Coordinates of N, CA, C and O and ligand atoms in Angstrom, one line a residue:
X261 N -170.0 91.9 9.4 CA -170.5 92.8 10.5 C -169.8 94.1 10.4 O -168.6 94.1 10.3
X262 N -170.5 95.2 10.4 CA -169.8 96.6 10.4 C -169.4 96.9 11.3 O -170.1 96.5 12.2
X263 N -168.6 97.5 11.7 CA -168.2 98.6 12.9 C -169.3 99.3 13.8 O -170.0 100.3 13.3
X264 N -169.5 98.8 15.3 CA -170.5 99.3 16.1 C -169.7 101.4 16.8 O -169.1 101.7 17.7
X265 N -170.2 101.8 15.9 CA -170.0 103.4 16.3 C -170.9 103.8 17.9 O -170.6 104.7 18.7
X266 N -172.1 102.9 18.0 CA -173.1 103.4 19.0 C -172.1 104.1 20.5 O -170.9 103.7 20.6
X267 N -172.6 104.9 21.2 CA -172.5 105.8 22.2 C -172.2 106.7 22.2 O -172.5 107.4 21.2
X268 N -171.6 107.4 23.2 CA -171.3 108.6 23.3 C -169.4 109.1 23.4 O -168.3 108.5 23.6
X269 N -169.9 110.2 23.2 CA -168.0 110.9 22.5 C -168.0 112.2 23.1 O -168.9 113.0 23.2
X270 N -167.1 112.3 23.3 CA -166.7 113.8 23.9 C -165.1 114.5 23.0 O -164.0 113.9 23.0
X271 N -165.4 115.7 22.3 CA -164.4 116.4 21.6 C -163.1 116.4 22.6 O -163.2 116.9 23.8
X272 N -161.6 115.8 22.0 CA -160.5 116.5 22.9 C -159.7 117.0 22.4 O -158.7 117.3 23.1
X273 N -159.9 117.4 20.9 CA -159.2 117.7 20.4 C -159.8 118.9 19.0 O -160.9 118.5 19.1
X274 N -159.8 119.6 18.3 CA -160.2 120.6 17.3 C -159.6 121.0 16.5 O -159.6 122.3 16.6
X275 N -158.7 120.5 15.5 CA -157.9 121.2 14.4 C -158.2 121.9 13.1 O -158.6 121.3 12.2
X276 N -158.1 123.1 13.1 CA -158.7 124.0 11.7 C -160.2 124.1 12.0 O -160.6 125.0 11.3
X277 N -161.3 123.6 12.8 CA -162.6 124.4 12.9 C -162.6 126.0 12.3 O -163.5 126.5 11.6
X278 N -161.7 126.4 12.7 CA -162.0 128.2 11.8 C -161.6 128.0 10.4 O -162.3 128.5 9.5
X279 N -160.6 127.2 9.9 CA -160.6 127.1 8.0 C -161.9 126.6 7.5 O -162.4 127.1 6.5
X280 N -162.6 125.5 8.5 CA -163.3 124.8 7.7 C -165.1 125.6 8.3 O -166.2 125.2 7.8
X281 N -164.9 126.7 9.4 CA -166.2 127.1 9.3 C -166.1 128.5 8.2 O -167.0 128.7 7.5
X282 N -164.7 129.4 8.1 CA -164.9 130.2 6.5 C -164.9 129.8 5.4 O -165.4 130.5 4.5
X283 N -164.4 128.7 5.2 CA -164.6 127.8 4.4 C -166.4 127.7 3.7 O -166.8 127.7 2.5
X284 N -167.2 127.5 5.1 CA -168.8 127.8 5.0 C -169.3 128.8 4.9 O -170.5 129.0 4.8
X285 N -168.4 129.6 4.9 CA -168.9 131.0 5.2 C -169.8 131.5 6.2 O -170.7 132.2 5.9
X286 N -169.5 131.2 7.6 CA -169.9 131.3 9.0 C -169.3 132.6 9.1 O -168.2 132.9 8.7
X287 N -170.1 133.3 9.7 CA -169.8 134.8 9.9 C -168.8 135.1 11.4 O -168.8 134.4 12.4
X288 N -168.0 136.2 11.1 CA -167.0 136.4 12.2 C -167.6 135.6 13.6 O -167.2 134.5 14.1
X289 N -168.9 136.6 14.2 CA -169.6 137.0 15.3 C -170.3 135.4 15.5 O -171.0 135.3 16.5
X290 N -170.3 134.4 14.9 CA -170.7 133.1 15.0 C -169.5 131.9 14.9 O -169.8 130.7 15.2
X291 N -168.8 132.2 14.7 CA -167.2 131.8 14.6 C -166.6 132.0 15.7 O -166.1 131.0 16.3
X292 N -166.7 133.2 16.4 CA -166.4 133.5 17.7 C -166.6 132.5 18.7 O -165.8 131.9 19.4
X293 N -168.1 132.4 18.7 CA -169.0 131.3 20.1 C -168.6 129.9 19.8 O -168.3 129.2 20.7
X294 N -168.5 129.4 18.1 CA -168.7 128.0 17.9 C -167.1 127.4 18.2 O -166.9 126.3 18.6
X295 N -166.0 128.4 17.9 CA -164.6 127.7 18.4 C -164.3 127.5 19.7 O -163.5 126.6 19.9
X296 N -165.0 128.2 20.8 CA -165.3 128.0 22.1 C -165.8 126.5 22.5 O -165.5 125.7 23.4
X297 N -166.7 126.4 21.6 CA -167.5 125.0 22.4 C -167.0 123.5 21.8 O -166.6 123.1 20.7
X298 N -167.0 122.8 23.0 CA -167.1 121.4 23.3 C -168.0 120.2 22.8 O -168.4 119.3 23.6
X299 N -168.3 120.2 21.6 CA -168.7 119.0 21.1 C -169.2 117.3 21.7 O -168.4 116.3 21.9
X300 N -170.5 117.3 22.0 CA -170.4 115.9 22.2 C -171.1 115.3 21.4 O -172.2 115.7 21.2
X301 N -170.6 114.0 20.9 CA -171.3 113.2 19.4 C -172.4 112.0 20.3 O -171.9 111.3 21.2
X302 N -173.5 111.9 19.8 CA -174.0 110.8 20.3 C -174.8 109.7 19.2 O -175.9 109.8 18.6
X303 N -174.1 108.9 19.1 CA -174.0 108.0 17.9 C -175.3 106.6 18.3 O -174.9 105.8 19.1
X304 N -176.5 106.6 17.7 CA -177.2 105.5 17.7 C -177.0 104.8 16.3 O -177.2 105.4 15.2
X305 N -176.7 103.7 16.5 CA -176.4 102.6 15.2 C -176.8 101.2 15.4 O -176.4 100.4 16.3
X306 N -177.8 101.0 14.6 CA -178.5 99.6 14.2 C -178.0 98.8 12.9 O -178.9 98.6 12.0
X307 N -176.7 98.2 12.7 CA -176.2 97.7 11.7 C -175.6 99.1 10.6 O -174.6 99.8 10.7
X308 N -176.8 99.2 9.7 CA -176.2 100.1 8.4 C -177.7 101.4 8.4 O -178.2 101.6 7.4
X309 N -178.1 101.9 9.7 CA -178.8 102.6 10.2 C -178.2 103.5 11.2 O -177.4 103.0 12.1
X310 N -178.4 104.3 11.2 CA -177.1 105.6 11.8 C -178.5 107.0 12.7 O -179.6 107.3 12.3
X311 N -178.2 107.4 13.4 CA -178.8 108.6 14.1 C -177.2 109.2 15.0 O -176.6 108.6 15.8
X312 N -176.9 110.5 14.6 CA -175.7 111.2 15.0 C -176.4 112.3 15.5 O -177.1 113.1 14.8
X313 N -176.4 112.4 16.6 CA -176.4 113.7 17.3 C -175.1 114.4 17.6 O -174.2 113.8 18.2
X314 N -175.1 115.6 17.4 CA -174.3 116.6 17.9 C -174.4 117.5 18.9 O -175.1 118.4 18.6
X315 N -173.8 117.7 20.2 CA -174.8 118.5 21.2 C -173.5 119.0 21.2 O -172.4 118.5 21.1
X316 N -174.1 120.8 21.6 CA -173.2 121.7 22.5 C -173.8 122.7 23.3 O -175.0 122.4 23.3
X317 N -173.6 123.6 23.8 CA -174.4 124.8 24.4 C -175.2 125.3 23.7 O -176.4 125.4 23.9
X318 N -174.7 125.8 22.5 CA -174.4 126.8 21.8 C -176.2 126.2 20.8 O -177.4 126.5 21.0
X319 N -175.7 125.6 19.9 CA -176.6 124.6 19.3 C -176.5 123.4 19.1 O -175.5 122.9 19.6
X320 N -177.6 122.6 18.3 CA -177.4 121.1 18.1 C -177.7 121.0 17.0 O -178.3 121.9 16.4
X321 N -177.2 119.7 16.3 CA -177.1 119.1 15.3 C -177.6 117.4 15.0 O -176.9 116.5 15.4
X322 N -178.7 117.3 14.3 CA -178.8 115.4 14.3 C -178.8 115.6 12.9 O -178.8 116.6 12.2
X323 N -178.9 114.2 12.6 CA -178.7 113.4 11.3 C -178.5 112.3 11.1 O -177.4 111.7 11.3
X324 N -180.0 111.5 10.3 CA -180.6 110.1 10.2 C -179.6 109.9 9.4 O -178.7 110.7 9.2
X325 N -179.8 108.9 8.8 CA -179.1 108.2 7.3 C -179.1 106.6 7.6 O -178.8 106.1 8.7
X326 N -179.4 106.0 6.4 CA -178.5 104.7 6.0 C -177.7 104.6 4.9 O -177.7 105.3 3.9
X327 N -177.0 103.9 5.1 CA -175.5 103.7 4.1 C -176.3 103.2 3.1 O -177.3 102.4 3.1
X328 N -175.3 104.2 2.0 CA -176.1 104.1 0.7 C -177.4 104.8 0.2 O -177.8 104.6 -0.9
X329 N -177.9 105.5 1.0 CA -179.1 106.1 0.5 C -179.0 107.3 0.3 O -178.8 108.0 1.3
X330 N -179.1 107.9 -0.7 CA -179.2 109.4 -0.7 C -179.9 110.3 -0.2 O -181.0 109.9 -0.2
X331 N -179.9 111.4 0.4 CA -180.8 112.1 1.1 C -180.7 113.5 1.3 O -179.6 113.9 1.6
X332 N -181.7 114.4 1.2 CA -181.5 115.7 1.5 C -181.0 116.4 2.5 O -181.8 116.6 3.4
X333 N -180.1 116.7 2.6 CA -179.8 117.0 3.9 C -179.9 118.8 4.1 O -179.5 119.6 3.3
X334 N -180.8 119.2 5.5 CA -180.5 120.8 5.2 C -179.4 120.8 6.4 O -179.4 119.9 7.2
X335 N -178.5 121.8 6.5 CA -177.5 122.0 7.7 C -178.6 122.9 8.7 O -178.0 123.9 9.0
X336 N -179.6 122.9 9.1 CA -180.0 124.0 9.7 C -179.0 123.9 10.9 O -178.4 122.9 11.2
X337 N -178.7 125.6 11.6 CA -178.3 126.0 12.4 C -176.6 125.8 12.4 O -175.8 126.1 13.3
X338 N -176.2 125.3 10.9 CA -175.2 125.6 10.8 C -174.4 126.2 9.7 O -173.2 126.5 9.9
X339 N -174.8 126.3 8.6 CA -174.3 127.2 7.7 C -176.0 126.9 6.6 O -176.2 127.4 5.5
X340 N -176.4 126.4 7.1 CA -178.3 126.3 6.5 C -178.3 126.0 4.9 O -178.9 126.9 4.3
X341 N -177.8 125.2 4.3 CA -177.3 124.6 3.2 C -178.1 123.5 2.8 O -178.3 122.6 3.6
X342 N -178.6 123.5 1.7 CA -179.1 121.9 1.1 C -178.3 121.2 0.5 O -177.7 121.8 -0.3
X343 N -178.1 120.0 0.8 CA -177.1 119.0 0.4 C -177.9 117.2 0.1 O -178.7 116.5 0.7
X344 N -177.0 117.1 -1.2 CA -177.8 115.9 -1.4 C -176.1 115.0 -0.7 O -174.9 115.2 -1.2
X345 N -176.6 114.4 0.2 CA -175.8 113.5 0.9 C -176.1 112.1 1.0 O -177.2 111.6 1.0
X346 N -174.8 111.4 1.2 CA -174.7 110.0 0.9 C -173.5 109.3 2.0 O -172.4 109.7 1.8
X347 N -173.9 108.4 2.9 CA -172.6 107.6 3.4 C -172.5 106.6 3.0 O -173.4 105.8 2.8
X348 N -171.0 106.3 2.9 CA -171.2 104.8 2.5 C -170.0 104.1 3.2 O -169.1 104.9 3.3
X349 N -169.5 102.8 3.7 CA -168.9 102.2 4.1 C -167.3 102.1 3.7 O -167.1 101.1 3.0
X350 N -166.5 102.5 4.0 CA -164.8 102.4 3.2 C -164.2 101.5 4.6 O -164.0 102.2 5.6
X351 N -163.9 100.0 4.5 CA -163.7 98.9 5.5 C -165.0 99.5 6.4 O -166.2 99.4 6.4
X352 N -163.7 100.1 7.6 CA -164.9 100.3 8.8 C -165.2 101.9 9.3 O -165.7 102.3 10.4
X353 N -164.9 102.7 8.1 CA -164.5 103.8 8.3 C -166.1 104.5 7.5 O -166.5 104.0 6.4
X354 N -166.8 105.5 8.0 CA -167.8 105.9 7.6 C -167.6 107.3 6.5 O -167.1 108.2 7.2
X355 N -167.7 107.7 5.5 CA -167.2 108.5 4.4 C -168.6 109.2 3.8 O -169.3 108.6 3.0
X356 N -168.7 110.2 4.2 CA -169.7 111.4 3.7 C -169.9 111.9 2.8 O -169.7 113.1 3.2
X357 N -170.3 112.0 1.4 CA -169.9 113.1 0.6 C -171.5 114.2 0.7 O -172.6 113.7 0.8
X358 N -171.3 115.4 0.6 CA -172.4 116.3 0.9 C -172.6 117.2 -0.5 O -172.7 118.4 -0.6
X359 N -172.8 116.4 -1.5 CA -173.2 117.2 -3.0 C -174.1 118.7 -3.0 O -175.3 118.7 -2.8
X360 N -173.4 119.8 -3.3 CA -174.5 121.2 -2.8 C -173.2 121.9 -3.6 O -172.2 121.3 -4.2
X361 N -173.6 123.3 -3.3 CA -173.2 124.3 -3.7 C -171.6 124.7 -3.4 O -171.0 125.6 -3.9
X362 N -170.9 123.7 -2.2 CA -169.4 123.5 -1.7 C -169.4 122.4 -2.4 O -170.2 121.4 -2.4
X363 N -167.8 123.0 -3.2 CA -167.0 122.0 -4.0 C -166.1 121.3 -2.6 O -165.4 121.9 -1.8
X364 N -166.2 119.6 -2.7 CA -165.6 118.9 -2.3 C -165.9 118.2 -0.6 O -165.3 117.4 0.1
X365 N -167.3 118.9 -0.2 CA -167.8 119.0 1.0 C -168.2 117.1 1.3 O -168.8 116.3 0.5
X366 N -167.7 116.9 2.9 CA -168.2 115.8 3.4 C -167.3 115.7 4.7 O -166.6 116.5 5.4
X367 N -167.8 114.0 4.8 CA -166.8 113.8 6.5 C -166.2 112.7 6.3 O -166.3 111.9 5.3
X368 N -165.6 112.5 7.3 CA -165.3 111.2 7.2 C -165.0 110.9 8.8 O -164.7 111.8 9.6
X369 N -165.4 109.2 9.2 CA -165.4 109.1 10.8 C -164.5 107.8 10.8 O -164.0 107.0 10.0
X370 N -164.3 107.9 12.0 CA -163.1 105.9 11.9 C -163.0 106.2 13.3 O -162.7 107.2 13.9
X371 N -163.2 104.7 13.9 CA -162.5 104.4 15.2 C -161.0 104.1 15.3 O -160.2 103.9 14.3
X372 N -160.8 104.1 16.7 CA -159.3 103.2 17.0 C -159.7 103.2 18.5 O -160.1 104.2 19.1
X373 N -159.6 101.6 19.0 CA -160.3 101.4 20.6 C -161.4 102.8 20.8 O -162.3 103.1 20.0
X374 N -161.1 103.4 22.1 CA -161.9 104.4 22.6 C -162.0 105.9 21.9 O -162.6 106.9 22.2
X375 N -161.4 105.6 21.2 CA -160.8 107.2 20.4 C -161.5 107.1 18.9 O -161.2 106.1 18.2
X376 N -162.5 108.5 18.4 CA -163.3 108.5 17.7 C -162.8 109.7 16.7 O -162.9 110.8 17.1
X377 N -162.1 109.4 15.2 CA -161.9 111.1 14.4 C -163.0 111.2 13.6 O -163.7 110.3 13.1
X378 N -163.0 112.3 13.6 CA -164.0 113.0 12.5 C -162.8 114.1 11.3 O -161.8 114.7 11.7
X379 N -163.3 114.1 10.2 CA -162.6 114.9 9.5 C -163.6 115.6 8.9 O -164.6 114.9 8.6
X380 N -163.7 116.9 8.6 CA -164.4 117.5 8.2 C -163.9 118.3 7.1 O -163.0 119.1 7.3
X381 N -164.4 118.0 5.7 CA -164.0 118.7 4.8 C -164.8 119.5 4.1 O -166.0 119.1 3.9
X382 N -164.4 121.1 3.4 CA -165.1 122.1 2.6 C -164.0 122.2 1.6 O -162.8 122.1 1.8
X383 N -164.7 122.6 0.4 CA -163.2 123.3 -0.4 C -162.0 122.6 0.1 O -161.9 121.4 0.4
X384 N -160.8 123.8 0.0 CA -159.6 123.3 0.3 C -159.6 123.1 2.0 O -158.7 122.3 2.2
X385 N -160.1 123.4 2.8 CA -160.2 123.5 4.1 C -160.2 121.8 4.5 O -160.6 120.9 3.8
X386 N -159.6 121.8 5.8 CA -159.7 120.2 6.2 C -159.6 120.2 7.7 O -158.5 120.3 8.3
X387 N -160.9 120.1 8.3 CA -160.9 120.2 10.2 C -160.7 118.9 10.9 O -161.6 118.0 10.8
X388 N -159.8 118.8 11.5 CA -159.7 117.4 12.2 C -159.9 116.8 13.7 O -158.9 116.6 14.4
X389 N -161.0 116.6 14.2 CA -161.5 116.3 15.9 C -161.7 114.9 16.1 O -162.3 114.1 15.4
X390 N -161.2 114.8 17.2 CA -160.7 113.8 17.9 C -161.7 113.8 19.3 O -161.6 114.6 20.2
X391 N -162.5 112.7 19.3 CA -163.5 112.3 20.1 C -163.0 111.1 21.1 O -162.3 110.2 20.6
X392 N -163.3 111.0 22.8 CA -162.8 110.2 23.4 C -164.3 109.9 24.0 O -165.2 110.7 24.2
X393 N -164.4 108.0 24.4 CA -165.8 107.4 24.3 C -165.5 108.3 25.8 O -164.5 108.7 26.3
X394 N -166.8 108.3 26.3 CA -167.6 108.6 27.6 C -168.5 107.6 28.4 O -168.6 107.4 29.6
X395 N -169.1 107.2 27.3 CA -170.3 106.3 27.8 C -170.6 105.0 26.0 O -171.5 104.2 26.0
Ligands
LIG140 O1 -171.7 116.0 12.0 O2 -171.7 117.3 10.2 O3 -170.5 113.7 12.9 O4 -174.1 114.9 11.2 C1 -169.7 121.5 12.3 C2 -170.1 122.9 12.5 C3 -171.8 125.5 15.8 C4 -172.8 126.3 14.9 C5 -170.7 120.5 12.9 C6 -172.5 124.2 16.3 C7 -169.8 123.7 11.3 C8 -172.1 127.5 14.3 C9 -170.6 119.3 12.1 C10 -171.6 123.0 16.2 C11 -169.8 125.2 11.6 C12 -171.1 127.3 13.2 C13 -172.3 121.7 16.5 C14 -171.8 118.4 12.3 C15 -171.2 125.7 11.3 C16 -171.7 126.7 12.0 C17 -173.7 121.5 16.3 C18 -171.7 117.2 11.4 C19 -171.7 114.9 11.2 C20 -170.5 114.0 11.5 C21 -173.0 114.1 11.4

């Protein structure tokens, strides 16, 4: 049985978001608003079937997948990138890799009880947020 990720998460934490959005090459004047906002992740999971939403004021972000399948991914609304992307299971820990035009780009997610990390990596850049459940 895999690790049930399903519900909701709220950001309490944000380390390096500005390395890892010039990293994307996110422009000053958009860098500005997005270190501002509060992140909330809302995770639907059906076994090894995934829907991640990302909500903030500012903009939103989803993304289907199942583990193991390859898939196009575009970033609209955040650095607007095509990426052939893949997750796949490491124990209970979910591992992204995002194949495109950034060398070494993906995520990586893992529980512990109520508390949810995300790592987000570009290049040498490495962002670390820390998610607490809500619901
Ligand atoms: O989530 O990859 O949970 O899809 C990182 C933003 C800010 C837009 C979001 C909106 C990178 C302006 C990672 C922020 C900065 C700045 C939230 C989403 C780019 C643009 C929508 C992500 C994964 C893992 C699942």
């Amino acid at each position: 049985m895999p690790a049930n990720y399903s519900g909701t998460w709220d950001i309490v934490d944000n380390q390096n978001f500005e390395g890892y959005m010039v990293a994307l090459g996110i422009d000053f004047a958009t860098r500005k608003v997005a270190r501002m906002l509060k992140p909330q992740k809302v995770f639907e999971q059906d076994g090894d079937s995934f829907i991640i939403k990302t909500f903030t004021t500012f903009r939103n972000y989803s993304s289907s997948f199942k583990i193991g399948e390859e898939f196009e991914e575009i970033t609209k609304g955040l650095d607007n990138r095509k990426c052939q992307t893949t997750i796949n299971w490491d124990n209970d820990k979910l591992v992204c890799v995002q194949k495109g035009e950034k060398k070494n780009r993906g995520w990586t997610h893992w529980m512990e009880g109520d508390t949810l990390y995300l790592e987000l990596r570009c290049e040498d850049q490495i962002c670390k947020q820390t998610y607490k459940r809500t619901a």
